[in-house]
Structure formats: structure tokens, C-alpha cells
PDB file of C-alpha atoms in Angstrom:
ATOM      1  CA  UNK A   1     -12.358 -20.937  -8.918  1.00  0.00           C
ATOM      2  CA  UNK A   2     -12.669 -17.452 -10.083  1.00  0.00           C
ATOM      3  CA  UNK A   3     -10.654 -14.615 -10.326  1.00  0.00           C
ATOM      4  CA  UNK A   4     -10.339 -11.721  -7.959  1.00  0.00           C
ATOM      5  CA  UNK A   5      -9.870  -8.389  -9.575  1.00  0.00           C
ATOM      6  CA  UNK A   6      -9.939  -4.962  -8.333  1.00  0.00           C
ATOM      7  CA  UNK A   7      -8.800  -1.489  -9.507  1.00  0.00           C
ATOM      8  CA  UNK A   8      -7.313   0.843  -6.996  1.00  0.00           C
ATOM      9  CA  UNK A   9      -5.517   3.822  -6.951  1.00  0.00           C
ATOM     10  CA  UNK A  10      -2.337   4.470  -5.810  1.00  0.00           C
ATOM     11  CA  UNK A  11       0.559   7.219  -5.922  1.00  0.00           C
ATOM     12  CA  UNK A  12       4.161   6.531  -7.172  1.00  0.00           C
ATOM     13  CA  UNK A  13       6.442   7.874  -4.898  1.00  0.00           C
ATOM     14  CA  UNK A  14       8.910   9.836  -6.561  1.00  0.00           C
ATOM     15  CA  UNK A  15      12.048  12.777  -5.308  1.00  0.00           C
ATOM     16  CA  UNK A  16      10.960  15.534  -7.409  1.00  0.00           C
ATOM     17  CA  UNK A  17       9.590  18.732  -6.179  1.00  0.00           C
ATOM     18  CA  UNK A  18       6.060  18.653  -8.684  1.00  0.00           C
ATOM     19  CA  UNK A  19       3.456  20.329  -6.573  1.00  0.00           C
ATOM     20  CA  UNK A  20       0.329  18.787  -8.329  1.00  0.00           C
ATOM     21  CA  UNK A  21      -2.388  17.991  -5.998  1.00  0.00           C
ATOM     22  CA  UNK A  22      -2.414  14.424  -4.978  1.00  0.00           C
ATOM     23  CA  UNK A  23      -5.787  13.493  -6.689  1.00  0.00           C
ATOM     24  CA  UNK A  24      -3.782  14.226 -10.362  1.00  0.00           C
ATOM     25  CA  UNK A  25      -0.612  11.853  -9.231  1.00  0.00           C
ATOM     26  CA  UNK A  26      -3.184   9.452  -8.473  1.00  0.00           C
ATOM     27  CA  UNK A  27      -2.572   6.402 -11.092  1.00  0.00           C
ATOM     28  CA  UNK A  28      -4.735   3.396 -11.607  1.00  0.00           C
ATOM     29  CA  UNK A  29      -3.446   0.078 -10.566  1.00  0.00           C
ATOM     30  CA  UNK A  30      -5.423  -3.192 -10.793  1.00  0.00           C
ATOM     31  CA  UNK A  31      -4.862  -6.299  -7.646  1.00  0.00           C
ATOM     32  CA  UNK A  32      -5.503  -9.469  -8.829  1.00  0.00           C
ATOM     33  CA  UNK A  33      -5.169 -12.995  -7.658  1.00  0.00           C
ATOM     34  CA  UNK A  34      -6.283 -15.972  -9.993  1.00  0.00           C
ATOM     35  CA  UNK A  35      -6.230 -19.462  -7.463  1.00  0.00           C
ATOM     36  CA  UNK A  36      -6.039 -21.312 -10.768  1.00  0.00           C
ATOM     37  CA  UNK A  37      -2.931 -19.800 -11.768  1.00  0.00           C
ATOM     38  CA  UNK A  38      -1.005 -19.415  -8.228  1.00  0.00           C
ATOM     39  CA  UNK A  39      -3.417 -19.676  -4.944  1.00  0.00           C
ATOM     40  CA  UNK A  40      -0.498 -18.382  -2.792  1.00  0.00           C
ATOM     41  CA  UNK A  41      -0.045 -15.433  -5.411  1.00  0.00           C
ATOM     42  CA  UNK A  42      -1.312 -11.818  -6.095  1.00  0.00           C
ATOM     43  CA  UNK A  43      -0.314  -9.708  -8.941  1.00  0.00           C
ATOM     44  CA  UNK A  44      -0.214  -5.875  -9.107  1.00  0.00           C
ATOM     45  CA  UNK A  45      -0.802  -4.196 -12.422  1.00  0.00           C
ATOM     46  CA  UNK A  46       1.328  -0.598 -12.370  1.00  0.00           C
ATOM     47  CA  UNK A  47       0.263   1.532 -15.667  1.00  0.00           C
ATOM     48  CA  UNK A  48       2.752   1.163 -18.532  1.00  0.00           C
ATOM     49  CA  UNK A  49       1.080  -2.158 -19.082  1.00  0.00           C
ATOM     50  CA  UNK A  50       4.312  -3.838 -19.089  1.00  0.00           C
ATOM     51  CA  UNK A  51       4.888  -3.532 -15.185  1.00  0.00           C
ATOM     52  CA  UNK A  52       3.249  -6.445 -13.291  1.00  0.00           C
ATOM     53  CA  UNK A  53       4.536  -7.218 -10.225  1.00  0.00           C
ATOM     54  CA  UNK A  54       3.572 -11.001  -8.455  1.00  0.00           C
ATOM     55  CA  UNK A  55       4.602 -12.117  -5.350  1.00  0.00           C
ATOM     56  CA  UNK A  56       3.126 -14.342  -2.254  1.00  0.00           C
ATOM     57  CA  UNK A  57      -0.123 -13.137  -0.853  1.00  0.00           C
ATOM     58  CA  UNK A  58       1.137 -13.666   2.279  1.00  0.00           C
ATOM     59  CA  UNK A  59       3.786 -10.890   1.813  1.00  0.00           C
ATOM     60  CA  UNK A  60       0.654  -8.534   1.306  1.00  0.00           C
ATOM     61  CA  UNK A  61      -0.832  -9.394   4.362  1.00  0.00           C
ATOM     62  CA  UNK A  62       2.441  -9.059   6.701  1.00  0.00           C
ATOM     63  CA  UNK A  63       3.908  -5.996   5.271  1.00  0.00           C
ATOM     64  CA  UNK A  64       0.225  -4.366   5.949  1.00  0.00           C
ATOM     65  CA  UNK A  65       1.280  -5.429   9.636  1.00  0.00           C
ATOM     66  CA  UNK A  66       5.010  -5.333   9.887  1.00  0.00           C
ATOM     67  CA  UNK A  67       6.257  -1.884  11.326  1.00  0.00           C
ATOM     68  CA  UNK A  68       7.752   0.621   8.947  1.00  0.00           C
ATOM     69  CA  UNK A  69      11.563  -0.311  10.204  1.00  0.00           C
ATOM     70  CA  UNK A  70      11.204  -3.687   9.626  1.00  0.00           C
ATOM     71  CA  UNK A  71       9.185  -4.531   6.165  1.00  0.00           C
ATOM     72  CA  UNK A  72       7.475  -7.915   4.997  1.00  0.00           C
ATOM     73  CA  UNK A  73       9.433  -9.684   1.923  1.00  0.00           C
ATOM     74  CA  UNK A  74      12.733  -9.845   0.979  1.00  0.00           C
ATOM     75  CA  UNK A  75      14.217  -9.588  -2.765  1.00  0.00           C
ATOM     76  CA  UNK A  76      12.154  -8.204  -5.048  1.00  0.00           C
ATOM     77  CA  UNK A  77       9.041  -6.705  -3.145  1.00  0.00           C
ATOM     78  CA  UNK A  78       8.592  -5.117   0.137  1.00  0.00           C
ATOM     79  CA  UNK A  79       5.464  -4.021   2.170  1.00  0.00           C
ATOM     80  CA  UNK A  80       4.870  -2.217   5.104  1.00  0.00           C
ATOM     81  CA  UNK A  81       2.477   0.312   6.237  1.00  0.00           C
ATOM     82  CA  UNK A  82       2.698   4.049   6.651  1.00  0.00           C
ATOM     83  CA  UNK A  83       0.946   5.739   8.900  1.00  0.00           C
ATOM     84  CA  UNK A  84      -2.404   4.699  10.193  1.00  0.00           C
ATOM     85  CA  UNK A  85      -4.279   4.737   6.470  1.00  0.00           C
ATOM     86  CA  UNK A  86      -1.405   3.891   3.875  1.00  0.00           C
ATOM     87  CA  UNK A  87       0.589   1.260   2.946  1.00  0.00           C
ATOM     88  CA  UNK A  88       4.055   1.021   0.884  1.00  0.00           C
ATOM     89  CA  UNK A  89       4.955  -1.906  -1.581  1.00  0.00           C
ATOM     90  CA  UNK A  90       8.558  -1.135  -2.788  1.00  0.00           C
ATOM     91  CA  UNK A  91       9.619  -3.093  -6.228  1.00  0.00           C
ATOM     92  CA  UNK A  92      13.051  -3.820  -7.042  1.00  0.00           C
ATOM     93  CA  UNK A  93      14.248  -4.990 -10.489  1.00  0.00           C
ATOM     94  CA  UNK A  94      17.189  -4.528 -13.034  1.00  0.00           C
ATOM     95  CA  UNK A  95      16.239  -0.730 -13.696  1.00  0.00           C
ATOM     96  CA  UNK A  96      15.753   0.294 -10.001  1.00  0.00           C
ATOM     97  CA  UNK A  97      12.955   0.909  -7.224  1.00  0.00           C
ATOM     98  CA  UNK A  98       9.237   1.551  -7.948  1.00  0.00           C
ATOM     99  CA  UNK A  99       7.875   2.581  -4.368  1.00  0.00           C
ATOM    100  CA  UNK A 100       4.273   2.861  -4.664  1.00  0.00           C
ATOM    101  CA  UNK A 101       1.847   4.171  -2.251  1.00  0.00           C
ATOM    102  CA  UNK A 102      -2.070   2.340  -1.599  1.00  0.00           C
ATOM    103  CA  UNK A 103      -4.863   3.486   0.698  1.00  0.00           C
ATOM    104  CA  UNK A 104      -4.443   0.908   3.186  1.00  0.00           C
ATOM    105  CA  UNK A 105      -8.342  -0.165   2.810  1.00  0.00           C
ATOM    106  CA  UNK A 106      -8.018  -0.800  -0.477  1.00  0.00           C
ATOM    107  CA  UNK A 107      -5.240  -3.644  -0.206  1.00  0.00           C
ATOM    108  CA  UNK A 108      -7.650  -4.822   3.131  1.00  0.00           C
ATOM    109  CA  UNK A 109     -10.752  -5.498   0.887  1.00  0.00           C
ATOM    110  CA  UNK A 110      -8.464  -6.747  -1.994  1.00  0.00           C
ATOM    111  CA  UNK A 111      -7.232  -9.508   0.689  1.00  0.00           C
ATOM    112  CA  UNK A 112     -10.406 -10.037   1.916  1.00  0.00           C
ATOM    113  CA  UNK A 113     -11.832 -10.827  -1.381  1.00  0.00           C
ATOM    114  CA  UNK A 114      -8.872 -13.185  -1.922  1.00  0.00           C
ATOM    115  CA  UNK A 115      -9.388 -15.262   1.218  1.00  0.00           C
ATOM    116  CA  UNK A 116     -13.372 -15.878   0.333  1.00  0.00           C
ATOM    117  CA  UNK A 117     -12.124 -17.307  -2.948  1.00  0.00           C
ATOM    118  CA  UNK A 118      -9.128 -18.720  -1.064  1.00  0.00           C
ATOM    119  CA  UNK A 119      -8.237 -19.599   2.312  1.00  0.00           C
ATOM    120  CA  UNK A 120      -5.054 -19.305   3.521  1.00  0.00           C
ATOM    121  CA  UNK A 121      -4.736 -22.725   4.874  1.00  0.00           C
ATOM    122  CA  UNK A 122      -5.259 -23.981   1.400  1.00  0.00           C
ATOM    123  CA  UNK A 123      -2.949 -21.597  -0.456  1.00  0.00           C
ATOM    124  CA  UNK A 124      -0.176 -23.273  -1.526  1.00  0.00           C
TER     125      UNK A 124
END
């Protein structure tokens, strides 16, 4: 089966007070999902090349759904939309909280894409 990669941006969501338009906190991420390797999987690339995130595709899907109060996943990633066009995956580990924020379209054709290559009735 083949390989589902896209590149997207997205904007880590940070406390400080920088004013720099949006467009230059704007970082490159890449989506992918590999069936071979996990067909219930997806796998976020953060930049840093060290910071890859993967977790059940169905997670994706229901955080893109779930209201903001009460996000999809438990442990070590959460997802749940904000506002009408964006979309918040939170990662935990050992050092602390990445909350990153994706177009909302972006993570819709990324799943899209996935389910051609994979449905979800035969995900694992």
C-alpha cells in the first residue's frame, strides 16, 4: 500500500507576547500515515526533526469533531477543534506540552487521503 504524505502548516501555540504576523510563526509540519507500518496510525512531523508525534487515526478524526470542553484522546495527544476553521492537537511528554494549531482543512484532506489508501473498517 503506499504512503500518505502531506506538508502543512501549522502555528505553535506559545504564552509570550511576540507580535510577528501569523504568516512568520507559521512552521512546516508534515502528516503522514504508512498502512504498512500501522493502518490505524498517523504520524505528525513538528520541525526540530526529532519531534514526531504518532497516535490512532481515529483520535484525528474525533478530536476534529469533539467540542473544545471535551477533547478526543487521552495520555499523550489531544484534539479538538477551535473555532469553525482550526483545529488543536496538544502533545504531552517528559519535557511538557506542545499545543499546536492546523487549518482545519488541512487535517480534513490529510484524513481523506488516508481513508482512500485505508478504510477505516480495515484499520486495525
Amino acid at each position: 500500500m503506499s504512503v500518505v504524505e502531506q506538508h502543512a502548516r501549522a502555528h505553535i501555540v506559545t504564552d509570550t507576547a511576540d507580535r510577528v504576523e501569523d504568516e512568520q510563526r507559521a512552521v512546516p509540519v508534515i502528516l503522514r500515515y504508512d498502512p504498512d507500518r500501522d493502518p490505524g496510525a498517523v504520524r505528525v512531523d513538528l520541525p526540530g526533526g526529532d519531534h514526531e508525534w504518532t497516535f490512532d487515526r481515529a483520535v484525528l478524526e474525533q478530536g476534529l469533531r469533539a467540542p473544545a470542553e471535551a477533547p478526543a484522546g487521552s495520555g499523550s495527544v489531544r484534539v479538538w477543534p477551535c473555532g469553525r476553521v482550526q483545529a488543536v492537537v496538544e502533545f504531552h511528554d517528559r519535557h511538557g506540552v506542545s499545543v499546536v494549531q492546523f487549518d482545519t482543512k488541512a487535517l480534513m484532506r490529510f484524513l481523506r487521503r488516508t481513508y482512500t489508501t485505508v478504510p477505516v473498517s480495515t484499520a486495525g
